[in-house]
CSV table of C-alpha atoms in Angstrom, one decimal:
chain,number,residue,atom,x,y,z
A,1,UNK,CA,-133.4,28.6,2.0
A,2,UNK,CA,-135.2,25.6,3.1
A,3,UNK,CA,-133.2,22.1,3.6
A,4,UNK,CA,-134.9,19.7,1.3
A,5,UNK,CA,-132.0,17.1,2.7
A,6,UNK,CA,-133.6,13.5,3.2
A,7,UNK,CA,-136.9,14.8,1.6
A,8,UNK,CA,-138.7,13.2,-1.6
A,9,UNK,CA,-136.8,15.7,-4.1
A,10,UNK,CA,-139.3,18.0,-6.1
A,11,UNK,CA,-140.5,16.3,-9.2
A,12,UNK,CA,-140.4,18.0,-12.5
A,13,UNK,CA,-141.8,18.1,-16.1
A,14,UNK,CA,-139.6,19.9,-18.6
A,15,UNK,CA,-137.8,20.2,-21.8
A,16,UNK,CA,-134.4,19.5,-21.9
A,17,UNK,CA,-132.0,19.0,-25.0
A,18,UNK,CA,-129.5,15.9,-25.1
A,19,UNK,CA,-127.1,14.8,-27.8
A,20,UNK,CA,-129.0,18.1,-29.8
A,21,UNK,CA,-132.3,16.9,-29.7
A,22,UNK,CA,-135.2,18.4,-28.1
A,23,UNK,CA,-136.7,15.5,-24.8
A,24,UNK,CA,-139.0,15.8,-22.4
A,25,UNK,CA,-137.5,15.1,-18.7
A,26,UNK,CA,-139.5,13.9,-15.8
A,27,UNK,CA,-137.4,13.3,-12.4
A,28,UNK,CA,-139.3,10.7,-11.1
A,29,UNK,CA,-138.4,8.8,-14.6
A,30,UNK,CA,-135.0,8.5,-13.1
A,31,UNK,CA,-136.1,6.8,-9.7
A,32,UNK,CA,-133.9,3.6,-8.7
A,33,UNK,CA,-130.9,5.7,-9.9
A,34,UNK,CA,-129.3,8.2,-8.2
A,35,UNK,CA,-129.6,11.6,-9.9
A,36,UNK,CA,-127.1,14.8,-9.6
A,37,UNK,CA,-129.0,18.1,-10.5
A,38,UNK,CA,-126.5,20.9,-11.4
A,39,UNK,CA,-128.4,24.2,-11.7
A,40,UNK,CA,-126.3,26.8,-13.2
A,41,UNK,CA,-126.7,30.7,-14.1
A,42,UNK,CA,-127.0,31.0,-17.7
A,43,UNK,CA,-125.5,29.7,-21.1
A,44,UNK,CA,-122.7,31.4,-23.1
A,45,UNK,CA,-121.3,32.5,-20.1
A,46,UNK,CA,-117.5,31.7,-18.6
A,47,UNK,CA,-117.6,29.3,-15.5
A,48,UNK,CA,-120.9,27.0,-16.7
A,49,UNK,CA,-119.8,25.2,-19.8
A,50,UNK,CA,-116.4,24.6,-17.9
A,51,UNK,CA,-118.4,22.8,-15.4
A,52,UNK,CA,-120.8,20.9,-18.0
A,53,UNK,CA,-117.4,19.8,-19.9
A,54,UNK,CA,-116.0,18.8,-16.8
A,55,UNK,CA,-118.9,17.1,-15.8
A,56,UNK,CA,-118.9,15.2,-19.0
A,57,UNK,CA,-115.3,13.9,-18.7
A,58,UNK,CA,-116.4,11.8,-16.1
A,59,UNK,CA,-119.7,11.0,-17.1
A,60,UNK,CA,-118.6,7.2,-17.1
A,61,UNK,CA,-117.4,7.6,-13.4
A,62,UNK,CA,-121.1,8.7,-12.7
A,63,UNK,CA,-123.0,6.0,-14.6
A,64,UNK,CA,-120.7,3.4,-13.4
A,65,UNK,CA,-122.4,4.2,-9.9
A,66,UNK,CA,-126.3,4.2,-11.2
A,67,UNK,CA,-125.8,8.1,-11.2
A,68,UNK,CA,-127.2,10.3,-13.7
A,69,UNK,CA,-126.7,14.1,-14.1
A,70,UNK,CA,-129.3,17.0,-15.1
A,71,UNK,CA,-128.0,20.4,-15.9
A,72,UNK,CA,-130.4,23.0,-15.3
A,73,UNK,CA,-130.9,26.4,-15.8
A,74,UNK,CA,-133.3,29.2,-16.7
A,75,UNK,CA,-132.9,29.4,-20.5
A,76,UNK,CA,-135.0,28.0,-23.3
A,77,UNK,CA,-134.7,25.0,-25.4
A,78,UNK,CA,-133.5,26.8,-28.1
A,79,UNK,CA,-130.8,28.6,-26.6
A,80,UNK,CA,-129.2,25.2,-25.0
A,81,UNK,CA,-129.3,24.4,-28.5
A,82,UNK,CA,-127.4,27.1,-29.6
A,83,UNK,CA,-124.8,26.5,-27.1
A,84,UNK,CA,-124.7,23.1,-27.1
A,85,UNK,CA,-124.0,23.3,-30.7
A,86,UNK,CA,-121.3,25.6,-30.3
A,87,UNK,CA,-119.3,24.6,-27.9
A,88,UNK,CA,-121.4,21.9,-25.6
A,89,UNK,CA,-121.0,19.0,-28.4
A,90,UNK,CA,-119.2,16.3,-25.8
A,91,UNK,CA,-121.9,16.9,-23.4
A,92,UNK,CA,-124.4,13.8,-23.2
A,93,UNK,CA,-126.2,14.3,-20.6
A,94,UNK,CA,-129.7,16.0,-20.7
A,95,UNK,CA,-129.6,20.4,-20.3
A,96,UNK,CA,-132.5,20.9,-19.1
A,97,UNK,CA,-134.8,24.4,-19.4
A,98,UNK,CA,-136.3,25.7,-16.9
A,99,UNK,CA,-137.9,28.7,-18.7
A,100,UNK,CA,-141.0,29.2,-15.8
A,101,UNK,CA,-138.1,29.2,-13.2
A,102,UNK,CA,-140.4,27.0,-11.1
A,103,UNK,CA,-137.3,24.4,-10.7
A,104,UNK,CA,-135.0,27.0,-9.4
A,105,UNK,CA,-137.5,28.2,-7.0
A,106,UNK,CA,-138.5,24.8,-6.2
A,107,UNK,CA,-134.7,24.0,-4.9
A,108,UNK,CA,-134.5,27.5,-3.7
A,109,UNK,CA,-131.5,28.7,-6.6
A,110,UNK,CA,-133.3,32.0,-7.7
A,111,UNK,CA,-132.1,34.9,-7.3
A,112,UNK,CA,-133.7,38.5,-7.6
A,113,UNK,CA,-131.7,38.8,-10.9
A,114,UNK,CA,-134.2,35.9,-12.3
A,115,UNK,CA,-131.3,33.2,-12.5
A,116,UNK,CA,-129.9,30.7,-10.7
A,117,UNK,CA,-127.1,30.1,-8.8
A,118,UNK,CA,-124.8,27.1,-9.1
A,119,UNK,CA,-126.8,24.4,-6.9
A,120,UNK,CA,-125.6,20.7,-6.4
A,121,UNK,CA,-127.9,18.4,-5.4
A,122,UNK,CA,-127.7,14.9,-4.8
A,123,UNK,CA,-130.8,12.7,-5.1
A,124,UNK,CA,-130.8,9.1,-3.8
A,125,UNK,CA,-132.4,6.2,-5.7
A,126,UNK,CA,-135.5,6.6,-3.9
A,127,UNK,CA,-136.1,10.2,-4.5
A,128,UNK,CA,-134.6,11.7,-1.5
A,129,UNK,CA,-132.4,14.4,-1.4
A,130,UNK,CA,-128.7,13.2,0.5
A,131,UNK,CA,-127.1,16.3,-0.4
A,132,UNK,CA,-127.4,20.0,-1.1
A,133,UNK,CA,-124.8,22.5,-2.2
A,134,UNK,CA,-125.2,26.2,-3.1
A,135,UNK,CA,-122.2,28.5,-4.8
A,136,UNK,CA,-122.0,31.9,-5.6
A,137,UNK,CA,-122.4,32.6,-9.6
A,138,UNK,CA,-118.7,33.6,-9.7
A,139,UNK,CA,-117.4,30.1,-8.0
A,140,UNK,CA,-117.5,26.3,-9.9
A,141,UNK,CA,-117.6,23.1,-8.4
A,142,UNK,CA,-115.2,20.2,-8.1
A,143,UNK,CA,-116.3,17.0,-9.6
A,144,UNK,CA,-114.3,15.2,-7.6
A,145,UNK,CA,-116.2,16.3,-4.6
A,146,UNK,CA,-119.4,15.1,-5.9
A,147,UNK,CA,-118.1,12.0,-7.0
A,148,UNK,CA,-116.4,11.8,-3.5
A,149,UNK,CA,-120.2,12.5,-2.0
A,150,UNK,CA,-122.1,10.0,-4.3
A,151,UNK,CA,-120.0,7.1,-3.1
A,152,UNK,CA,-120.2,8.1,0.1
A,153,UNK,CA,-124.0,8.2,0.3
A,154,UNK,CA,-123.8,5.3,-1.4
A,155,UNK,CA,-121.9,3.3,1.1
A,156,UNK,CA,-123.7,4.6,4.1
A,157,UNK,CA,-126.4,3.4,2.6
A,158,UNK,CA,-125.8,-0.2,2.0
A,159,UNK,CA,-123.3,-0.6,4.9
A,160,UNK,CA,-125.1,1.5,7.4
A,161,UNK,CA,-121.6,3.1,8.5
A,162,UNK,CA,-120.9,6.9,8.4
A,163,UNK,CA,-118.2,8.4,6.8
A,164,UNK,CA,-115.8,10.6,8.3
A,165,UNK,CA,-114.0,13.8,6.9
A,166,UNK,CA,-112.3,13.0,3.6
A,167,UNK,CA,-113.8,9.8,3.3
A,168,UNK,CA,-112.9,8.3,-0.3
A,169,UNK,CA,-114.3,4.3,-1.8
A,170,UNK,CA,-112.0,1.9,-0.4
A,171,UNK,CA,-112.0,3.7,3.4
A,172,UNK,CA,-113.2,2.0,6.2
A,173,UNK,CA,-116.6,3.5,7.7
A,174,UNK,CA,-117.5,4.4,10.9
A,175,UNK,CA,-119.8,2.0,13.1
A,176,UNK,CA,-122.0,4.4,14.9
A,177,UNK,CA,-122.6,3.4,18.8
């Protein structure tokens, strides 16, 4: 796997569906916000749509900090479609399809199987990639955590201090010497 961490993050074109509908998505569209890209296996399965729904409950949390989310995986259109109306209805934020599995590759989540593994990736407002985080298809990821990671990016950016282990808003930096 190569490290795309604090390089321009890969830009992409596809279809995505939001709120039902059928968009087109371009990452760079998103530049002066910070961007979390969750790649997942497939739709209909057991661990994703907990993650989505999980995601979603703290959507606000996300957009209060200039952060958007992308789901992604290798499924059509029509199939997040399906699954968004059956069970995906509170999720608000844009599934995207990655039918040509040319994001996957592109952020190194393919596997031989032709899906994706669960891939976290944090993407400043400038493009770059802060953070990367790859899971096995059987384990889902903590919200927290990347909430916990967005704000800290976010302060070492502005304040130019690092943050320590379990760093959280509010904590004092670290004042490198």
């Amino acid at each position: 796997m190569t490290s795309l961490i604090g390089h321009e993050a890969p830009n992409f074109v596809a279809q995505a569906v939001k709120n039902g509908d059928i968009i087109d998505v371009q990452l760079k569209d998103y530049r002066g916000k910070f961007v979390v890209l969750l790649f997942y296996p497939l739709d209909f399965t057991f661990v994703c749509p907990t993650e989505l729904l999980a995601f979603q409950e703290k959507i606000k949390h996300f957009q209060d900090r200039n952060c958007e989310i992308l789901a992604i995986s290798v499924d059509s259109v029509y199939t997040h479609r399906a699954w968004w109306n059956h069970e995906l209805k509170a999720v608000s934020f844009p599934i995207v399809s990655d039918i040509t599995k040319t994001i996957c590759l592109n952020y190194s989540t393919l596997i031989d199987k032709g899906i994706s593994l669960r891939g976290t990736y944090i993407i400043d407002a400038d493009g770059l990639v802060q953070h990367m985080a790859v899971n096995n298809l059987g384990i889902g990821r903590g919200v927290e955590e990347v909430l916990r990671l967005v704000d800290a990016i976010q302060y070492h950016k502005s304040h130019g201090e690092v943050c320590p282990a379990n760093w959280h808003s509010g904590d004092r930096g670290i004042i490198p010497k």
